[in-house]
Amino acid sequence: MSAAGRILFSVVAIVVVVLAAGVWILRGPGPMGFADGPKVALTDYKAGDPTGTPASLAKASLVERGAYLARAADCMVCHTSAGGRAYAGGLGFRLPFGTLYSTNITPDKETGIGNYSDQDFLNAVHRGIRRDGARLYPAMPFTSYSTMTDADALAIKAYLFSLPPVHAPAPDNTLGFPFNQRWTLNFWSVLFNRDARFEPDSSKTPEWNRGAYLAEALAHCGECHTPRNLAFALDNRRKFAGAVTAGWRAFNISSDKSTGIGGWRDDDLIAYLSIGHADGHGTASGPMGEAVDRSFSQLAPEDIRAVVAYLRSVPAMASPDLPASPAPPAPASHKQGGGTSDPRGKMVFEGACASCHGWSGESAISPFATLTGAEAVNDPGATNVAQIVISGTERHTQGAVSMPAFGGAYSDVEIAAVANYVTARFGSKGSGLTAQDVAELRKQTSR
């Protein structure tokens, strides 16, 4: 080989190595990469099957099992628009580069999935490929669902096909270039969708493996609670460290004792997942409130406990912007305690909030309305506080309390002012939201 040839070969080899290293760094570990015990095929796992439905549904029909799994996978929330028919799609996800609409997954043959074969359905759930061969956007969490067993996916299909078909074409997406080029998702999927079914960790307990399957394959917790990399794929090097998704902050659920859930009691975690509230930690709102109402609250108690057991094992990841401990109750008198220099915040709180939340932050109406200890008010970014004021909270779990939306009643300036007041009075550090920040948050909520 000539000198020029050797130089060219060396350059090409270096480029290939650099690209491979870049891909490896960008891709990162899998969602369960932190658990270093031996993984085995389901057929070789001797401690029972952690997949499927709980023992109480062992003799249930395929459709009944599919209904449970569909709730665990939280399918209805994303595939139902406000005021629309269940599973008929049309819910809009506002992204920085346009709006993406969920699709109809009722058995309608023209606008839904009525013509999907079993293999078509598995291709969509595991690989993000539609029946016509086009790629699905990863807003449909197929990278998480790819861990689901074929049997469970097909049970969900059986349930969906038992529903009445609804003729409901999805609105056209409004994604800008280059995000409207579906063909690019072929490359994305090669990099970031491992397309591998769940394998139990034989060094862990059956409860841990059940919790891992529920949290990763069905509930897809990481899709909201794990930060994303430059390619918008999950960055599992910071697994469950928290992220902002669809304009709401999904908080740290790693085992960090200060800013994660490491300091929560098991009973607190069970209560939060079961009813969407834990004393001293706050109330679920926004997407998490929906996940509790439509999914977690309908799971068997043993499945909730399994999820908690799994969450306990996720390595601690600190959130440096959050306080190590929440603020105590504020004084009962509005004349005492913290606040902001902007009088509009206190005026809005007095007129719209104090009657339910109280001046101390400890509600006389319901524990669900108590602000003391809530993660949202102790977040100096105030993202969720502003979103709750804008959109309200519509809860459906028994005993839960909803809150009306004030986004139409107050301006961006007023909402920023009251959010800053709430975090200053009831949190560890006041926020500095501006009217522009609130305007941006309004744009990001799903519709």
Coordinates of C-alpha atoms in Angstrom, one line a residue:
M1 CA 0.0 0.0 0.0
S2 CA 1.3 3.4 -0.9
A3 CA 2.0 6.2 1.6
A4 CA -1.1 8.1 0.4
G5 CA -3.2 4.9 0.7
R6 CA -2.0 4.3 4.3
I7 CA -2.8 7.9 5.2
L8 CA -6.3 7.6 3.7
F9 CA -6.9 4.3 5.5
S10 CA -5.7 5.8 8.8
V11 CA -8.0 8.8 8.4
V12 CA -11.0 6.5 7.6
A13 CA -10.2 4.3 10.5
I14 CA -10.0 7.3 12.9
V15 CA -13.3 8.7 11.6
V16 CA -15.0 5.3 12.0
V17 CA -13.7 4.9 15.6
V18 CA -14.8 8.5 16.5
L19 CA -18.2 8.0 15.0
A20 CA -18.6 4.7 16.8
A21 CA -17.5 6.2 20.1
G22 CA -20.0 9.1 19.5
V23 CA -22.8 6.7 18.8
W24 CA -21.9 4.7 21.9
I25 CA -21.8 7.8 24.1
L26 CA -25.1 9.1 22.7
R27 CA -26.9 5.9 23.0
G28 CA -25.8 5.2 26.5
P29 CA -27.0 2.2 28.7
G30 CA -30.3 0.5 28.5
P31 CA -33.1 1.4 31.0
M32 CA -32.1 -1.4 33.3
G33 CA -28.4 -1.1 32.7
F34 CA -27.8 -0.1 36.4
A35 CA -28.9 -3.6 37.5
D36 CA -25.8 -5.7 36.9
G37 CA -27.2 -9.1 38.0
P38 CA -27.4 -11.9 35.4
K39 CA -30.3 -11.5 33.0
V40 CA -32.1 -14.7 31.9
A41 CA -34.8 -15.5 29.4
L42 CA -38.4 -15.7 30.8
T43 CA -38.5 -19.4 30.1
D44 CA -35.4 -19.9 32.3
Y45 CA -36.6 -17.8 35.2
K46 CA -37.6 -20.1 38.0
A47 CA -39.2 -17.7 40.4
G48 CA -42.5 -17.2 38.5
D49 CA -43.5 -15.0 35.6
P50 CA -43.1 -11.3 36.4
T51 CA -45.0 -10.3 33.2
G52 CA -48.7 -10.4 32.5
T53 CA -51.4 -9.6 35.0
P54 CA -51.4 -10.2 38.8
A55 CA -52.5 -13.5 40.3
S56 CA -56.0 -12.3 40.9
L57 CA -56.6 -12.2 37.1
A58 CA -54.9 -15.5 36.4
K59 CA -58.3 -17.0 35.3
A60 CA -59.7 -13.9 33.6
S61 CA -60.4 -13.8 29.9
L62 CA -57.9 -12.5 27.4
V63 CA -59.9 -9.3 27.0
E64 CA -60.1 -8.7 30.8
R65 CA -56.3 -9.3 31.1
G66 CA -55.8 -6.9 28.2
A67 CA -57.9 -4.2 29.9
Y68 CA -55.7 -4.4 33.0
L69 CA -52.5 -4.2 30.9
A70 CA -53.9 -1.3 28.8
R71 CA -54.5 0.6 32.1
A72 CA -51.0 -0.3 33.3
A73 CA -49.6 1.0 30.0
D74 CA -51.7 4.2 30.4
C75 CA -52.9 3.9 26.8
M76 CA -56.2 5.9 27.1
V77 CA -54.7 9.1 28.4
C78 CA -52.6 9.8 25.3
H79 CA -55.1 8.4 22.8
T80 CA -58.1 10.4 24.0
S81 CA -58.7 14.1 23.3
A82 CA -60.5 16.5 25.6
G83 CA -64.2 15.7 25.3
G84 CA -63.5 13.0 22.7
R85 CA -64.3 9.3 22.7
A86 CA -61.9 7.0 24.6
Y87 CA -59.0 5.7 22.5
A88 CA -60.1 7.6 19.4
G89 CA -57.0 9.8 19.4
G90 CA -56.7 13.4 18.4
L91 CA -54.9 14.6 21.5
G92 CA -52.3 17.3 20.5
F93 CA -48.8 17.3 22.0
R94 CA -47.3 20.7 21.6
L95 CA -43.6 20.4 20.9
P96 CA -41.0 23.2 20.3
F97 CA -41.1 22.3 16.6
G98 CA -44.9 21.8 16.1
T99 CA -47.9 19.8 17.3
L100 CA -48.1 16.0 17.1
Y101 CA -51.5 14.3 17.4
S102 CA -52.2 10.9 18.8
T103 CA -53.9 8.4 16.6
N104 CA -57.1 6.4 16.8
I105 CA -56.6 3.0 18.3
T106 CA -60.2 1.8 18.3
P107 CA -61.0 -1.1 15.9
D108 CA -62.3 1.2 13.2
K109 CA -61.1 -0.1 9.8
E110 CA -60.7 3.2 8.1
T111 CA -59.3 5.5 10.8
G112 CA -58.2 3.2 13.5
I113 CA -56.4 -0.2 13.8
G114 CA -59.2 -2.4 12.7
N115 CA -57.2 -3.9 9.9
Y116 CA -54.1 -4.6 12.0
S117 CA -53.0 -8.2 12.2
D118 CA -51.2 -9.5 15.3
Q119 CA -47.9 -8.9 13.6
D120 CA -48.9 -5.4 12.5
F121 CA -49.8 -4.5 16.1
L122 CA -46.5 -6.0 17.5
N123 CA -44.6 -4.0 14.9
A124 CA -46.2 -0.8 16.1
V125 CA -45.8 -1.5 19.8
H126 CA -42.3 -2.9 19.7
R127 CA -40.7 -1.2 16.7
G128 CA -42.7 2.0 16.1
I129 CA -43.7 0.9 12.6
R130 CA -47.3 1.5 11.3
R131 CA -49.2 -1.0 9.2
D132 CA -48.3 1.0 6.1
G133 CA -44.6 0.8 6.9
A134 CA -44.2 4.4 8.0
R135 CA -42.4 5.1 11.3
L136 CA -44.2 6.3 14.4
Y137 CA -42.8 9.3 16.3
P138 CA -41.3 8.3 19.7
A139 CA -44.0 10.3 21.5
M140 CA -45.6 6.9 21.3
P141 CA -43.2 5.2 23.8
F142 CA -42.3 2.2 21.7
T143 CA -38.8 2.2 23.0
S144 CA -40.2 1.3 26.4
Y145 CA -43.0 -0.9 25.1
S146 CA -40.5 -2.9 23.1
T147 CA -39.7 -4.5 26.5
M148 CA -43.3 -5.8 26.7
T149 CA -43.9 -9.5 25.9
D150 CA -45.7 -10.5 22.8
A151 CA -48.4 -12.1 24.9
D152 CA -49.1 -8.9 26.8
A153 CA -49.1 -6.7 23.7
L154 CA -51.6 -9.0 22.0
A155 CA -53.8 -9.1 25.1
I156 CA -54.0 -5.3 24.9
K157 CA -54.9 -5.7 21.2
A158 CA -57.7 -8.1 22.1
Y159 CA -59.0 -5.6 24.6
L160 CA -58.8 -2.7 22.1
F161 CA -60.6 -4.8 19.4
S162 CA -63.4 -5.5 21.9
L163 CA -64.2 -1.8 22.0
P164 CA -66.8 -0.1 19.7
P165 CA -65.1 1.3 16.6
V166 CA -65.0 5.1 16.4
H167 CA -64.5 6.8 13.0
A168 CA -62.1 9.6 13.9
P169 CA -59.3 10.6 11.6
A170 CA -56.4 12.1 13.3
P171 CA -55.7 15.8 12.6
D172 CA -52.6 16.6 10.5
N173 CA -49.4 17.1 12.4
T174 CA -47.9 20.5 12.2
L175 CA -44.2 19.6 12.6
G176 CA -41.7 21.8 11.0
F177 CA -38.7 20.7 8.8
P178 CA -36.8 18.4 9.4
F179 CA -39.0 16.9 12.1
N180 CA -41.8 16.3 9.6
Q181 CA -39.5 13.8 7.7
R182 CA -40.6 10.4 9.0
W183 CA -37.9 8.6 7.1
T184 CA -35.3 10.0 9.4
L185 CA -36.8 8.0 12.2
N186 CA -35.4 4.8 10.6
F187 CA -31.9 6.0 11.7
W188 CA -33.2 7.1 15.1
S189 CA -34.8 3.8 15.8
V190 CA -31.7 1.9 14.9
L191 CA -29.8 3.9 17.4
F192 CA -32.2 4.1 20.3
N193 CA -34.7 1.3 20.1
R194 CA -33.2 -1.9 21.3
D195 CA -36.3 -3.9 20.4
A196 CA -35.6 -6.5 23.1
R197 CA -38.2 -8.2 25.4
F198 CA -38.0 -8.1 29.1
E199 CA -35.4 -10.4 30.7
P200 CA -35.6 -10.9 34.5
D201 CA -32.6 -10.3 36.7
S202 CA -32.1 -13.7 38.5
S203 CA -30.2 -12.0 41.4
K204 CA -33.3 -9.9 42.3
T205 CA -36.5 -10.9 44.1
P206 CA -39.7 -11.8 42.1
E207 CA -41.2 -8.5 43.5
W208 CA -38.4 -6.5 42.1
N209 CA -38.6 -8.1 38.7
R210 CA -42.4 -7.6 38.6
G211 CA -41.8 -3.9 39.5
A212 CA -39.2 -3.6 36.8
Y213 CA -41.6 -5.0 34.2
L214 CA -44.4 -2.7 35.3
A215 CA -42.2 0.5 35.5
E216 CA -40.2 -0.1 32.3
A217 CA -42.3 -2.1 29.9
L218 CA -45.8 -0.9 30.8
A219 CA -45.9 2.3 32.8
H220 CA -42.9 3.7 30.9
C221 CA -41.9 5.9 33.8
G222 CA -38.6 7.0 32.2
E223 CA -40.4 8.6 29.3
C224 CA -41.3 11.5 31.6
H225 CA -38.8 11.2 34.5
T226 CA -35.6 10.6 32.7
P227 CA -33.7 13.5 30.9
R228 CA -33.2 13.3 27.2
N229 CA -30.0 13.5 25.2
L230 CA -29.3 15.7 22.1
A231 CA -31.2 13.3 19.9
F232 CA -34.3 13.4 22.2
A233 CA -33.7 9.8 23.4
L234 CA -33.7 8.9 27.0
D235 CA -30.3 9.5 28.8
N236 CA -30.3 6.6 31.1
R237 CA -27.0 7.7 32.6
R238 CA -29.2 10.0 34.6
K239 CA -32.1 7.6 35.0
F240 CA -35.2 9.0 36.7
A241 CA -33.3 12.2 37.6
G242 CA -36.3 14.3 36.5
A243 CA -37.1 16.3 33.3
V244 CA -39.5 18.8 31.9
T245 CA -42.0 17.1 29.5
A246 CA -44.9 18.8 27.7
G247 CA -44.5 21.9 29.8
W248 CA -44.6 20.1 33.2
R249 CA -41.8 19.1 35.4
A250 CA -41.6 15.4 36.2
F251 CA -39.6 15.3 39.4
N252 CA -36.7 13.2 40.4
I253 CA -37.8 9.6 41.4
S254 CA -34.3 8.1 41.8
S255 CA -33.3 6.9 45.3
D256 CA -31.6 10.2 46.1
K257 CA -32.6 11.0 49.7
S258 CA -32.7 14.8 49.4
T259 CA -34.1 15.5 46.0
G260 CA -35.4 12.1 44.9
I261 CA -37.7 9.6 46.7
G262 CA -35.0 8.0 48.9
G263 CA -36.3 9.9 51.9
W264 CA -39.9 8.9 51.3
R265 CA -41.5 6.1 53.4
D266 CA -42.9 3.2 51.5
D267 CA -46.4 4.1 52.7
D268 CA -45.9 7.6 51.2
L269 CA -44.9 6.2 47.8
I270 CA -47.7 3.7 47.8
A271 CA -50.2 6.5 48.7
Y272 CA -48.9 8.8 46.0
L273 CA -49.2 6.2 43.3
S274 CA -52.5 4.9 44.6
I275 CA -54.4 8.1 45.2
G276 CA -52.1 10.8 43.9
H277 CA -51.3 12.4 47.3
A278 CA -48.8 11.8 50.1
D279 CA -48.8 14.0 53.2
G280 CA -45.7 16.2 53.3
H281 CA -44.9 15.5 49.7
G282 CA -47.8 17.1 47.8
T283 CA -50.4 16.1 45.3
A284 CA -50.1 14.7 41.7
S285 CA -51.2 17.2 39.0
G286 CA -51.0 17.5 35.3
P287 CA -49.7 14.4 33.5
M288 CA -48.8 12.6 36.8
G289 CA -52.3 13.2 38.0
E290 CA -53.7 11.6 34.9
A291 CA -51.3 8.7 35.3
V292 CA -52.5 8.1 38.8
D293 CA -56.2 8.5 37.9
R294 CA -56.2 6.4 34.8
S295 CA -53.4 3.9 35.5
F296 CA -51.7 3.5 38.9
S297 CA -54.9 3.8 41.0
Q298 CA -56.4 0.9 39.1
L299 CA -53.5 -1.5 39.6
A300 CA -53.6 -4.3 42.2
P301 CA -52.0 -3.3 45.6
E302 CA -49.2 -5.9 45.1
D303 CA -48.3 -4.3 41.8
I304 CA -48.0 -0.9 43.4
R305 CA -45.7 -2.4 46.0
A306 CA -43.6 -4.0 43.3
V307 CA -43.1 -0.7 41.5
V308 CA -42.0 0.9 44.8
A309 CA -39.5 -2.0 45.4
Y310 CA -38.1 -1.4 42.0
L311 CA -37.9 2.4 42.3
R312 CA -36.0 2.0 45.6
S313 CA -33.1 0.3 43.7
V314 CA -32.6 3.0 41.0
P315 CA -29.2 4.7 41.7
A316 CA -29.4 8.1 43.4
M317 CA -29.2 11.1 41.1
A318 CA -29.2 14.5 42.7
S319 CA -31.2 17.5 41.4
P320 CA -28.9 20.4 42.2
D321 CA -31.6 23.0 41.6
L322 CA -34.0 21.6 44.3
P323 CA -33.7 22.2 48.0
A324 CA -32.4 19.4 50.3
S325 CA -35.6 19.7 52.4
P326 CA -39.0 21.4 51.9
A327 CA -40.0 24.6 53.7
P328 CA -42.1 24.4 56.9
P329 CA -45.6 25.8 57.0
A330 CA -45.9 29.5 56.6
P331 CA -47.4 31.7 59.3
A332 CA -51.2 31.6 59.6
S333 CA -51.5 35.4 59.2
H334 CA -51.0 36.9 55.7
K335 CA -49.2 39.8 57.4
Q336 CA -46.4 37.5 58.4
G337 CA -44.1 35.3 56.4
G338 CA -42.3 35.5 53.1
G339 CA -43.6 36.9 49.9
T340 CA -42.4 39.0 47.0
S341 CA -42.1 42.7 46.3
D342 CA -44.7 42.5 43.6
P343 CA -48.1 43.1 45.3
R344 CA -49.9 41.5 42.4
G345 CA -48.9 38.0 43.5
K346 CA -50.4 38.4 47.0
M347 CA -53.5 40.0 45.5
V348 CA -54.1 37.1 43.1
F349 CA -53.4 34.5 45.9
E350 CA -55.8 36.3 48.3
G351 CA -58.6 36.5 45.6
A352 CA -58.3 33.0 44.0
C353 CA -56.2 30.7 46.2
A354 CA -56.2 31.5 50.0
S355 CA -59.8 30.2 50.6
C356 CA -58.7 26.7 49.7
H357 CA -54.9 26.6 50.4
G358 CA -54.8 28.8 53.4
W359 CA -52.2 31.4 54.3
S360 CA -50.1 28.8 56.1
G361 CA -50.2 26.4 53.1
E362 CA -52.0 23.8 55.2
S363 CA -55.5 23.5 53.7
A364 CA -58.6 23.3 56.0
I365 CA -60.5 22.0 52.9
S366 CA -58.5 18.9 52.0
P367 CA -55.0 17.4 52.3
F368 CA -55.0 17.4 48.5
A369 CA -55.0 21.2 48.6
T370 CA -52.1 21.5 51.2
L371 CA -49.1 23.3 49.7
T372 CA -46.7 22.6 52.6
G373 CA -44.0 20.1 51.6
A374 CA -45.2 19.9 48.0
E375 CA -42.4 19.4 45.5
A376 CA -44.0 21.9 43.1
V377 CA -43.9 24.9 45.5
N378 CA -40.3 24.0 46.5
D379 CA -39.1 24.0 42.9
P380 CA -37.5 27.4 42.4
G381 CA -38.4 27.1 38.7
A382 CA -42.1 27.2 39.6
T383 CA -43.0 25.3 36.3
N384 CA -45.7 23.2 37.8
V385 CA -47.1 25.9 40.0
A386 CA -47.6 28.1 36.9
Q387 CA -49.1 25.2 35.0
I388 CA -51.5 24.3 37.7
V389 CA -52.7 28.0 37.8
I390 CA -53.1 28.0 34.0
S391 CA -54.7 24.6 33.5
G392 CA -56.1 23.6 36.9
T393 CA -56.2 20.0 38.0
E394 CA -59.0 17.6 37.1
R395 CA -58.7 14.6 39.4
H396 CA -60.9 11.5 39.2
T397 CA -59.5 9.2 42.0
Q398 CA -62.0 8.8 44.9
G399 CA -61.4 11.4 47.5
A400 CA -59.2 13.6 45.3
V401 CA -59.9 17.3 45.0
S402 CA -59.8 19.2 41.7
M403 CA -58.8 22.8 41.1
P404 CA -60.3 25.1 38.4
A405 CA -58.2 26.6 35.7
F406 CA -57.3 30.3 36.0
G407 CA -55.5 30.6 32.7
G408 CA -58.3 32.5 31.1
A409 CA -59.0 34.7 34.1
Y410 CA -55.5 36.0 34.7
S411 CA -52.9 37.5 32.4
D412 CA -49.4 36.1 32.0
V413 CA -48.1 38.9 34.2
E414 CA -50.5 38.0 37.0
I415 CA -49.8 34.2 36.8
A416 CA -46.1 34.9 37.0
A417 CA -46.6 37.1 40.0
V418 CA -48.7 34.6 41.9
A419 CA -46.4 31.7 41.1
N420 CA -43.5 33.7 42.4
Y421 CA -45.5 34.6 45.5
V422 CA -46.4 31.0 46.2
T423 CA -42.9 29.7 45.9
A424 CA -41.5 32.5 48.1
R425 CA -44.1 32.1 50.8
F426 CA -44.5 28.3 50.9
G427 CA -41.3 27.1 49.3
S428 CA -37.6 27.1 50.2
K429 CA -36.7 29.7 47.5
G430 CA -38.8 32.1 45.5
S431 CA -39.0 31.8 41.8
G432 CA -38.4 34.5 39.2
L433 CA -40.9 33.7 36.5
T434 CA -41.7 36.3 33.9
A435 CA -44.7 36.9 31.7
Q436 CA -42.7 35.5 28.8
D437 CA -42.0 32.3 30.8
V438 CA -45.7 31.9 31.4
A439 CA -46.5 32.5 27.7
E440 CA -44.1 29.8 26.8
L441 CA -45.6 27.3 29.3
R442 CA -49.0 28.0 27.8
K443 CA -47.7 26.9 24.4
Q444 CA -46.4 23.6 25.7
T445 CA -49.5 22.1 27.2
S446 CA -51.3 19.3 25.4
R447 CA -54.6 20.0 23.8

